[in-house]
PDB file of C-alpha atoms in Angstrom:
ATOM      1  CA  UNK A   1      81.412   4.672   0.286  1.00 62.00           C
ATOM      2  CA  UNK A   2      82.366   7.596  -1.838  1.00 77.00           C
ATOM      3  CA  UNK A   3      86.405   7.855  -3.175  1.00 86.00           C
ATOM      4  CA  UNK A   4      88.445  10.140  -1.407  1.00 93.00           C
ATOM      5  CA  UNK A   5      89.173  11.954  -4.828  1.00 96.00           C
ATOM      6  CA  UNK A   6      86.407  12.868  -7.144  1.00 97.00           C
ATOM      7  CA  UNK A   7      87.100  15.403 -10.252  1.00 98.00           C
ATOM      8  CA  UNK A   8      85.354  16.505 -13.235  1.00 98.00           C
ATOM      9  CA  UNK A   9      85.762  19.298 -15.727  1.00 98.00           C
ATOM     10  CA  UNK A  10      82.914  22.498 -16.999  1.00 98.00           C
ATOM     11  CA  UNK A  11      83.354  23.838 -20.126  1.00 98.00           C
ATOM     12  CA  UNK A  12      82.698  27.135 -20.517  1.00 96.00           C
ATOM     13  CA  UNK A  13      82.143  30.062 -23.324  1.00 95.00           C
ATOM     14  CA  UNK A  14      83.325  33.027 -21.871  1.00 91.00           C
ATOM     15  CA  UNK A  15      82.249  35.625 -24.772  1.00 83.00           C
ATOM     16  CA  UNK A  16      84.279  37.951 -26.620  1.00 87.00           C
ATOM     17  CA  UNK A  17      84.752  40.364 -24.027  1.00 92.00           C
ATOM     18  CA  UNK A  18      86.574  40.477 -20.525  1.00 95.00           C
ATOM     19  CA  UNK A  19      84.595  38.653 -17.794  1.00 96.00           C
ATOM     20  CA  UNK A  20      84.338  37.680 -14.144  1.00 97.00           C
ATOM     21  CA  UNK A  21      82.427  34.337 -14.581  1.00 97.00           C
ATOM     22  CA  UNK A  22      80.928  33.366 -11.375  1.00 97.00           C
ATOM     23  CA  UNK A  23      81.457  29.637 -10.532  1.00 98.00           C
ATOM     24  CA  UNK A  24      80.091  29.315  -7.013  1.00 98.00           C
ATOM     25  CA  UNK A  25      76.843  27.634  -7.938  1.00 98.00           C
ATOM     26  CA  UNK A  26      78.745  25.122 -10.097  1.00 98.00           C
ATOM     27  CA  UNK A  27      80.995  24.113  -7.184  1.00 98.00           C
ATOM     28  CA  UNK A  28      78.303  23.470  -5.171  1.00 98.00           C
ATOM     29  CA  UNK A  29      76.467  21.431  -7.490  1.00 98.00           C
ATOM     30  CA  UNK A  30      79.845  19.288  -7.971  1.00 98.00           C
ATOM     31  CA  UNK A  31      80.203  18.914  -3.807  1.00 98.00           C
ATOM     32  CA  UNK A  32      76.550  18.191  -3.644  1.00 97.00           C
ATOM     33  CA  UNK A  33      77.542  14.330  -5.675  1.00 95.00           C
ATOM     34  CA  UNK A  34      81.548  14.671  -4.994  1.00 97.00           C
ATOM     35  CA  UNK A  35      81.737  15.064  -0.953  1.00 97.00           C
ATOM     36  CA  UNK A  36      78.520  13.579   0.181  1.00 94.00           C
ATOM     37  CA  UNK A  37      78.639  16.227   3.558  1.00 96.00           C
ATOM     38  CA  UNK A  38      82.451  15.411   3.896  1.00 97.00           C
ATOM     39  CA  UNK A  39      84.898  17.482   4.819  1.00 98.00           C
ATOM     40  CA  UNK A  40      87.922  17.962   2.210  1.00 98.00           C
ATOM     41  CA  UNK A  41      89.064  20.304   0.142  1.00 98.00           C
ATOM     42  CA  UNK A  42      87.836  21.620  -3.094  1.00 98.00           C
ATOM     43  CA  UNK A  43      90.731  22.557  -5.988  1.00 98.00           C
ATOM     44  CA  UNK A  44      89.729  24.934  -9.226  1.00 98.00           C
ATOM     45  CA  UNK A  45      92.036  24.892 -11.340  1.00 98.00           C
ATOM     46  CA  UNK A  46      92.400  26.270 -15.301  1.00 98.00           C
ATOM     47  CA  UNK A  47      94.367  24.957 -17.619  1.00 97.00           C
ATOM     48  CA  UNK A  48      94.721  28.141 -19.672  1.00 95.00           C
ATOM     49  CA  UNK A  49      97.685  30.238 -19.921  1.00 95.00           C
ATOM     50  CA  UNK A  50      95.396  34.000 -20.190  1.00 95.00           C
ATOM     51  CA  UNK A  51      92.501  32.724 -17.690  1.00 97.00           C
ATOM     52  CA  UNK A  52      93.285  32.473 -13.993  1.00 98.00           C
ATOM     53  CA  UNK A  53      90.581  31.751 -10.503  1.00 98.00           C
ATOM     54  CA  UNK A  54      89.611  34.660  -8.306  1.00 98.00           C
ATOM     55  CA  UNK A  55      87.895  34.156  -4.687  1.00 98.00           C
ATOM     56  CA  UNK A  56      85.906  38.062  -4.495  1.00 97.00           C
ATOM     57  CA  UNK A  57      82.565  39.326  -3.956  1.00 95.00           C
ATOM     58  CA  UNK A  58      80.201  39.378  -7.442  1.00 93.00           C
ATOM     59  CA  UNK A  59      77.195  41.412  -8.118  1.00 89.00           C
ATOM     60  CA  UNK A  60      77.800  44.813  -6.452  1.00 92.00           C
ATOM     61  CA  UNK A  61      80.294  45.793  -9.108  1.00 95.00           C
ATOM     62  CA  UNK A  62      83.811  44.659  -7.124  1.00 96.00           C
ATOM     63  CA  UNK A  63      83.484  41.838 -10.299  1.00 94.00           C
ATOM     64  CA  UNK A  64      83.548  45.358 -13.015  1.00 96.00           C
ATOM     65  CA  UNK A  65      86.653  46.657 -10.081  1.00 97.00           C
ATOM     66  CA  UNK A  66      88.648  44.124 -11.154  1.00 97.00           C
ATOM     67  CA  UNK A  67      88.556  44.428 -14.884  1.00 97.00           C
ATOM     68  CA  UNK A  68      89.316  47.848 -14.268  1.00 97.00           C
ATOM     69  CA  UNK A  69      92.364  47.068 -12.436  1.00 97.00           C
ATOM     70  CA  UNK A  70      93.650  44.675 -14.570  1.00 97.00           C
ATOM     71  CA  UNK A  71      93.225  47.125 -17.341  1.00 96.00           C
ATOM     72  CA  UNK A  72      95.333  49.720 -15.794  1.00 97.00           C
ATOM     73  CA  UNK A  73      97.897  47.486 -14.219  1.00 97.00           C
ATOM     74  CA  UNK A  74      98.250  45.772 -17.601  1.00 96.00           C
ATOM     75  CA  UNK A  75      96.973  48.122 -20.649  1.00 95.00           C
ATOM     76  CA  UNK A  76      96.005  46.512 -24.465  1.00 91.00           C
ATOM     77  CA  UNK A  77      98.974  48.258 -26.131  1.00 92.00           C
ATOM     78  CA  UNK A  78     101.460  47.467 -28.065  1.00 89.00           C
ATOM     79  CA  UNK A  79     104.105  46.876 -25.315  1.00 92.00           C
ATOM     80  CA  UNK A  80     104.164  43.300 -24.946  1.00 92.00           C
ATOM     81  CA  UNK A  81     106.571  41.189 -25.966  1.00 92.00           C
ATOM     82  CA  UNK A  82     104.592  38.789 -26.718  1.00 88.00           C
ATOM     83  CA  UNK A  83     102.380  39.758 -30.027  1.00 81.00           C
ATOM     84  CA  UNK A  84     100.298  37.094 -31.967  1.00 84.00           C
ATOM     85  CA  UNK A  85      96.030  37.593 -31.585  1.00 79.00           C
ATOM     86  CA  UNK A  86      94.593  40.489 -30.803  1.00 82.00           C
ATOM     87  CA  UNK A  87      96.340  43.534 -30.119  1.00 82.00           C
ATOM     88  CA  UNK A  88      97.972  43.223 -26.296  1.00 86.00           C
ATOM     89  CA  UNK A  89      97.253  39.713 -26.270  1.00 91.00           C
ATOM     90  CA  UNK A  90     100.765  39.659 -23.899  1.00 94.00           C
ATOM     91  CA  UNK A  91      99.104  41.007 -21.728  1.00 95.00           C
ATOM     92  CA  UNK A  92      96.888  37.861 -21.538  1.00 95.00           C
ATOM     93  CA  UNK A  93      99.865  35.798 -20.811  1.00 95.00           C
ATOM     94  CA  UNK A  94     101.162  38.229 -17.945  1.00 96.00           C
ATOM     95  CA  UNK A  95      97.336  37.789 -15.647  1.00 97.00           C
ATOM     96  CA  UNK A  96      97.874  34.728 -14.289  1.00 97.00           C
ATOM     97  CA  UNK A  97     101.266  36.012 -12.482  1.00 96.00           C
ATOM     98  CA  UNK A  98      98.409  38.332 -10.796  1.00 97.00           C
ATOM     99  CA  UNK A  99      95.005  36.051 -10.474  1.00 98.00           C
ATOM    100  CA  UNK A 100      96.680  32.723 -10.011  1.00 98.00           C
ATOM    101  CA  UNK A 101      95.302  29.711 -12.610  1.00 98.00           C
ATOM    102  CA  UNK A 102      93.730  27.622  -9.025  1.00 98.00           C
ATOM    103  CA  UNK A 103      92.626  28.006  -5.902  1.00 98.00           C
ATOM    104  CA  UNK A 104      92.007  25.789  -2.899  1.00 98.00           C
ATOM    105  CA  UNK A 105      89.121  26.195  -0.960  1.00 98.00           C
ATOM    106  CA  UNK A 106      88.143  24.138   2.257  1.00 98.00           C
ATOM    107  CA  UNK A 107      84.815  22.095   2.359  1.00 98.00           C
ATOM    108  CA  UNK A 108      83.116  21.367   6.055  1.00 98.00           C
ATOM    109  CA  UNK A 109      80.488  19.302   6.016  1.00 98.00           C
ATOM    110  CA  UNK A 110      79.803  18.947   2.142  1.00 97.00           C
ATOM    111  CA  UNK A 111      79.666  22.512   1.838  1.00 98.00           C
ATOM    112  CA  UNK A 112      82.269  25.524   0.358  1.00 98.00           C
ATOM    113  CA  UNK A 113      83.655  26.824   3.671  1.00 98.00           C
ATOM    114  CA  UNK A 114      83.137  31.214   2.074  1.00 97.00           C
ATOM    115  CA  UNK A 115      82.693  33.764   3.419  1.00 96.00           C
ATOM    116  CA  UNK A 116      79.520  35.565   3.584  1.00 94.00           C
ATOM    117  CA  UNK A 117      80.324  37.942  -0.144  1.00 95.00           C
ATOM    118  CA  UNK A 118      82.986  35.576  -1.007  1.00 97.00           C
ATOM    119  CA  UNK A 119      82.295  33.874  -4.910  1.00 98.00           C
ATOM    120  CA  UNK A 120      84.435  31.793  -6.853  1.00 98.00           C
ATOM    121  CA  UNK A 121      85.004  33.420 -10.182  1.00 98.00           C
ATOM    122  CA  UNK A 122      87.053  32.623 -13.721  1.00 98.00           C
ATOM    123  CA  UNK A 123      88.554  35.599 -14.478  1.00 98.00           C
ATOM    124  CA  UNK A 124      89.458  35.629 -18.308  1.00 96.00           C
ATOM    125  CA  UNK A 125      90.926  38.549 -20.322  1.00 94.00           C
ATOM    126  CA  UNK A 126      91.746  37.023 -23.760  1.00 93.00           C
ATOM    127  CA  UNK A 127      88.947  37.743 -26.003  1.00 89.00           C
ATOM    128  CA  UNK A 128      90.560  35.336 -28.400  1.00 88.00           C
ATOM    129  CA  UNK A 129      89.757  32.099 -27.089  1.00 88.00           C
ATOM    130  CA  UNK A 130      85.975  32.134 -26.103  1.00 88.00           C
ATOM    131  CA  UNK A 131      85.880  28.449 -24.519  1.00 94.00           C
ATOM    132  CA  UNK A 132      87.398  27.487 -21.242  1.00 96.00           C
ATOM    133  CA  UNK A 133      87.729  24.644 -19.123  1.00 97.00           C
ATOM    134  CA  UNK A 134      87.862  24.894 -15.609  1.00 98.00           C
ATOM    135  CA  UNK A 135      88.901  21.783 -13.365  1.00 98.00           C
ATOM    136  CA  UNK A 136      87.040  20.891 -10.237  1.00 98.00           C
ATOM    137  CA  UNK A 137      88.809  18.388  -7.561  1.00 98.00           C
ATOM    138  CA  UNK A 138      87.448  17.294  -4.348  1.00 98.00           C
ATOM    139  CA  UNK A 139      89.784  15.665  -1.939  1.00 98.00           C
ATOM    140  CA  UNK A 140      87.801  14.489   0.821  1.00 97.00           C
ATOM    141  CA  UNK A 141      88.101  11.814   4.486  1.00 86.00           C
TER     142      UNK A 141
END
């Protein structure tokens, strides 16, 4: 019988640019083993403090929307308080107020319970720190 709680961890290089990194397929893969066409619930989680989880549509440019918001609503200046990397590195610190660091997603039957556009995405704006981990948890009856 599989264990109500099943977790494991992808490592990621993100690049050295901002990026929407879809994770959709990934979590899949992971429920495919983890929840055995359970029901549960499916935690992402990153244990970064610049990188945070975004639940949005990919592909048809809403992923290159984002950026752009993030860019206005918090700018690579000199502003931030906080100062060491690359210039408005603070700003890093500040995204995960905005895109949270998790997200918990429900899983009927096995399967990611999305909507139809819906994608699970790492949304990382710190072009200092290229690798990432992301956490996967399944909690499942």
């Amino acid at each position: 019988m599989p264990t109500p709680f099943t977790t494991t961890t992808l490592d990621l290089t993100t690049g050295s640019h901002e990026t929407v990194t879809d994770l959709t397929r990934a979590c899949e893969r992971f429920l495919d083993e983890a929840a055995s066409g359970r029901d549960g619930l499916l935690n992402v989680f990153v244990p970064h403090a610049t990188a945070g989880i975004a639940i949005i549509e990919t592909g048809s440019g809403s992923d290159d929307d984002l950026l752009a918001v993030l860019r206005t609503l918090l700018p690579a200046d000199d502003r931030w308080h906080h100062r060491h990397g690359t210039p408005g590195h603070g700003r890093d610190h500040v995204l995960p107020a905005l895109v949270p660091p998790h997200a918990t997603l429900p899983v009927i039957g096995g399967r990611l319970a999305l909507g139809t556009w819906q994608s699970v995405c790492l949304v990382d704006t710190n072009v200092s720190n290229t690798n990432r981990q992301v956490r996967l948890s399944f909690l499942g009856q």
